[in-house]
C-alpha positions as YAML, in Angstrom:
chain: A
units: angstrom
residues:
- id: 1
  name: MET
  ca: [91.51, -35.91, 53.82]
- id: 2
  name: ALA
  ca: [92.57, -35.39, 50.04]
- id: 3
  name: LYS
  ca: [91.83, -38.03, 47.45]
- id: 4
  name: VAL
  ca: [94.34, -38.33, 44.67]
- id: 5
  name: LEU
  ca: [94.18, -40.54, 41.63]
- id: 6
  name: GLY
  ca: [97.52, -41.20, 40.16]
- id: 7
  name: PHE
  ca: [97.89, -42.19, 36.43]
- id: 8
  name: SER
  ca: [100.25, -44.28, 34.62]
- id: 9
  name: PHE
  ca: [100.20, -44.17, 30.89]
- id: 10
  name: GLY
  ca: [101.28, -46.96, 28.45]
- id: 11
  name: SER
  ca: [100.91, -47.47, 24.81]
- id: 12
  name: ASN
  ca: [97.98, -49.51, 25.25]
- id: 13
  name: GLU
  ca: [96.78, -48.94, 28.73]
- id: 14
  name: ILE
  ca: [95.78, -46.44, 31.20]
- id: 15
  name: GLN
  ca: [96.37, -47.51, 35.26]
- id: 16
  name: THR
  ca: [94.93, -45.18, 37.37]
- id: 17
  name: VAL
  ca: [95.27, -45.91, 41.61]
- id: 18
  name: CYS
  ca: [93.30, -43.90, 43.97]
- id: 19
  name: LEU
  ca: [94.63, -43.11, 47.51]
- id: 20
  name: SER
  ca: [93.13, -40.71, 50.35]
- id: 21
  name: GLY
  ca: [94.59, -40.32, 53.92]
- id: 22
  name: THR
  ca: [98.30, -38.76, 54.26]
- id: 23
  name: LYS
  ca: [101.58, -40.05, 53.46]
- id: 24
  name: ALA
  ca: [101.80, -41.21, 57.09]
- id: 25
  name: SER
  ca: [98.62, -43.19, 56.59]
- id: 26
  name: PRO
  ca: [97.69, -43.59, 52.86]
- id: 27
  name: ILE
  ca: [94.28, -45.61, 52.37]
- id: 28
  name: TYR
  ca: [93.90, -47.49, 49.25]
- id: 29
  name: GLU
  ca: [90.63, -46.29, 47.71]
- id: 30
  name: ASN
  ca: [90.37, -48.33, 44.37]
- id: 31
  name: ARG
  ca: [92.04, -48.63, 41.17]
- id: 32
  name: LYS
  ca: [91.20, -49.37, 37.52]
- id: 33
  name: ARG
  ca: [92.73, -50.23, 34.24]
- id: 34
  name: ILE
  ca: [91.59, -49.18, 30.82]
- id: 35
  name: LEU
  ca: [93.08, -50.72, 27.53]
- id: 36
  name: LEU
  ca: [93.05, -48.59, 24.39]
- id: 37
  name: PRO
  ca: [91.17, -50.23, 21.89]
- id: 38
  name: GLU
  ca: [93.53, -52.10, 19.51]
- id: 39
  name: SER
  ca: [92.29, -50.86, 16.23]
- id: 40
  name: ILE
  ca: [91.89, -47.04, 17.39]
- id: 41
  name: GLU
  ca: [93.09, -44.59, 14.89]
- id: 42
  name: LEU
  ca: [95.66, -41.82, 15.96]
- id: 43
  name: ARG
  ca: [92.97, -39.18, 14.80]
- id: 44
  name: GLU
  ca: [90.26, -40.82, 17.36]
- id: 45
  name: VAL
  ca: [92.89, -41.12, 20.42]
- id: 46
  name: SER
  ca: [92.11, -37.61, 21.80]
- id: 47
  name: ALA
  ca: [88.17, -37.96, 21.53]
- id: 48
  name: TRP
  ca: [88.49, -41.36, 22.93]
- id: 49
  name: ALA
  ca: [90.87, -40.39, 26.08]
- id: 50
  name: GLU
  ca: [88.64, -37.07, 26.82]
- id: 51
  name: THR
  ca: [85.51, -39.63, 27.14]
- id: 52
  name: GLN
  ca: [87.56, -42.30, 29.15]
- id: 53
  name: LEU
  ca: [89.17, -39.89, 31.65]
- id: 54
  name: GLY
  ca: [86.17, -37.78, 32.21]
- id: 55
  name: LEU
  ca: [84.56, -40.97, 33.43]
- id: 56
  name: LEU
  ca: [87.26, -42.04, 35.57]
- id: 57
  name: LEU
  ca: [87.26, -38.80, 37.29]
- id: 58
  name: ASP
  ca: [83.31, -38.73, 37.47]
- id: 59
  name: GLU
  ca: [84.00, -42.40, 39.20]
- id: 60
  name: PHE
  ca: [86.66, -41.40, 41.76]
- id: 61
  name: GLN
  ca: [86.05, -37.83, 42.37]
- id: 62
  name: PRO
  ca: [89.44, -36.85, 43.26]
- id: 63
  name: GLU
  ca: [90.53, -33.73, 44.69]
- id: 64
  name: ALA
  ca: [94.01, -33.92, 43.02]
- id: 65
  name: LEU
  ca: [95.82, -35.53, 40.05]
- id: 66
  name: SER
  ca: [99.05, -36.89, 39.85]
- id: 67
  name: TYR
  ca: [100.76, -38.61, 36.84]
- id: 68
  name: LYS
  ca: [104.18, -40.44, 35.65]
- id: 69
  name: LEU
  ca: [105.49, -38.48, 32.72]
- id: 70
  name: THR
  ca: [106.23, -41.48, 30.39]
- id: 71
  name: ARG
  ca: [109.35, -41.89, 28.53]
- id: 72
  name: GLY
  ca: [110.95, -44.62, 26.12]
- id: 73
  name: ALA
  ca: [107.86, -45.36, 23.68]
- id: 74
  name: ASN
  ca: [109.29, -47.15, 20.79]
- id: 75
  name: SER
  ca: [106.93, -45.93, 18.05]
- id: 76
  name: VAL
  ca: [105.39, -42.55, 16.98]
- id: 77
  name: LYS
  ca: [102.13, -44.31, 17.41]
- id: 78
  name: GLU
  ca: [103.17, -45.28, 21.03]
- id: 79
  name: ILE
  ca: [104.15, -41.67, 21.59]
- id: 80
  name: SER
  ca: [101.36, -40.33, 20.57]
- id: 81
  name: ARG
  ca: [98.98, -42.31, 22.34]
- id: 82
  name: VAL
  ca: [100.49, -41.72, 25.71]
- id: 83
  name: TYR
  ca: [101.14, -37.77, 25.10]
- id: 84
  name: PHE
  ca: [97.76, -37.15, 23.47]
- id: 85
  name: THR
  ca: [96.16, -38.58, 26.63]
- id: 86
  name: ILE
  ca: [98.47, -36.73, 28.87]
- id: 87
  name: GLY
  ca: [97.59, -33.63, 27.22]
- id: 88
  name: ILE
  ca: [93.82, -34.52, 27.59]
- id: 89
  name: LEU
  ca: [94.16, -35.19, 31.29]
- id: 90
  name: ASN
  ca: [95.76, -31.85, 31.83]
- id: 91
  name: LEU
  ca: [92.95, -30.21, 29.81]
- id: 92
  name: ILE
  ca: [90.27, -31.70, 31.86]
- id: 93
  name: ALA
  ca: [92.02, -30.70, 35.13]
- id: 94
  name: THR
  ca: [92.23, -27.35, 34.13]
- id: 95
  name: ARG
  ca: [88.65, -27.34, 33.22]
- id: 96
  name: ARG
  ca: [87.68, -28.95, 36.36]
- id: 97
  name: ARG
  ca: [89.73, -26.79, 38.39]
- id: 98
  name: LEU
  ca: [91.71, -29.91, 39.89]
- id: 99
  name: ALA
  ca: [95.17, -29.49, 40.98]
- id: 100
  name: ILE
  ca: [97.59, -31.78, 38.68]
- id: 101
  name: ASN
  ca: [101.02, -32.73, 39.20]
- id: 102
  name: HIS
  ca: [103.71, -34.82, 36.96]
- id: 103
  name: HIS
  ca: [106.25, -36.66, 38.23]
- id: 104
  name: ASN
  ca: [109.29, -37.69, 35.66]
- id: 105
  name: SER
  ca: [110.57, -41.13, 35.10]
- id: 106
  name: PRO
  ca: [112.35, -42.98, 36.42]
- id: 107
  name: LEU
  ca: [110.64, -42.26, 39.91]
- id: 108
  name: SER
  ca: [113.54, -41.44, 42.75]
- id: 109
  name: PRO
  ca: [113.25, -43.56, 45.93]
- id: 110
  name: ARG
  ca: [114.35, -40.62, 47.58]
- id: 111
  name: ARG
  ca: [111.09, -38.84, 46.79]
- id: 112
  name: LEU
  ca: [109.40, -41.65, 49.33]
- id: 113
  name: GLY
  ca: [112.28, -41.05, 51.89]
- id: 114
  name: LEU
  ca: [113.92, -44.08, 50.83]
- id: 115
  name: SER
  ca: [117.83, -44.50, 50.26]
- id: 116
  name: ARG
  ca: [119.30, -44.51, 46.87]
- id: 117
  name: GLY
  ca: [118.64, -48.18, 45.17]
- id: 118
  name: ALA
  ca: [115.61, -49.07, 47.17]
- id: 119
  name: ASP
  ca: [112.58, -50.94, 45.14]
- id: 120
  name: ILE
  ca: [109.90, -47.97, 45.38]
- id: 121
  name: ARG
  ca: [107.63, -50.34, 43.93]
- id: 122
  name: SER
  ca: [107.76, -53.03, 46.72]
- id: 123
  name: HIS
  ca: [107.72, -50.29, 49.02]
- id: 124
  name: ILE
  ca: [104.50, -48.81, 47.64]
- id: 125
  name: THR
  ca: [102.88, -52.20, 47.70]
- id: 126
  name: SER
  ca: [104.03, -52.74, 51.27]
- id: 127
  name: LEU
  ca: [102.11, -49.48, 52.37]
- id: 128
  name: ILE
  ca: [98.71, -49.99, 50.55]
- id: 129
  name: GLY
  ca: [98.83, -53.77, 49.97]
- id: 130
  name: ASP
  ca: [98.66, -56.12, 46.86]
- id: 131
  name: HIS
  ca: [95.98, -55.34, 44.56]
- id: 132
  name: PRO
  ca: [95.49, -57.83, 41.70]
- id: 133
  name: PRO
  ca: [94.60, -58.36, 38.78]
- id: 134
  name: TYR
  ca: [97.32, -56.54, 36.92]
- id: 135
  name: TRP
  ca: [99.31, -55.18, 39.92]
- id: 136
  name: ASP
  ca: [102.40, -54.64, 37.59]
- id: 137
  name: ASN
  ca: [104.72, -52.00, 37.41]
- id: 138
  name: HIS
  ca: [102.42, -49.54, 35.72]
- id: 139
  name: ALA
  ca: [99.79, -49.92, 38.69]
- id: 140
  name: LYS
  ca: [102.24, -49.71, 40.99]
- id: 141
  name: ASP
  ca: [103.80, -46.29, 39.35]
- id: 142
  name: ALA
  ca: [100.10, -45.04, 39.43]
- id: 143
  name: ALA
  ca: [100.06, -45.47, 43.05]
- id: 144
  name: ILE
  ca: [103.43, -44.11, 43.60]
- id: 145
  name: VAL
  ca: [102.55, -40.82, 41.93]
- id: 146
  name: ALA
  ca: [99.21, -40.76, 43.92]
- id: 147
  name: PHE
  ca: [100.74, -41.45, 47.14]
- id: 148
  name: LEU
  ca: [103.36, -38.51, 46.31]
- id: 149
  name: GLY
  ca: [100.19, -36.21, 46.10]
- id: 150
  name: LEU
  ca: [99.17, -36.83, 49.49]
- id: 151
  name: ALA
  ca: [100.20, -34.41, 52.41]
...
């Protein structure tokens, strides 16, 4: 039974959701929200990300990783924070020999076997439950990409 850690990256946070089981019977394991320090300098983002992502992988012990390729950041600072962190995640996955998949934004309902226009965030919540606090769109997107990584 595979354990997949899903990621959704924002300009000031990393949301993760860990699922196991199968697409037919997904099992919610846990989730975590990590905030980037407000005062972090751009030159510090990669080192910070390497430490934080390494700690997440040590904590969850996933067999595979999955992330949403974030688009629409508003500034160079936001773009850099998101893409530096995604780059470090890919580097760590390679070093640890973990399978890693990315999913384009916006996420398609058809990827989950739903009809066009269906609310995939409501659907994932119906499958794995509501997990407050901060069960927002970023957290649900992390759950969706983790779900897509299940067999």
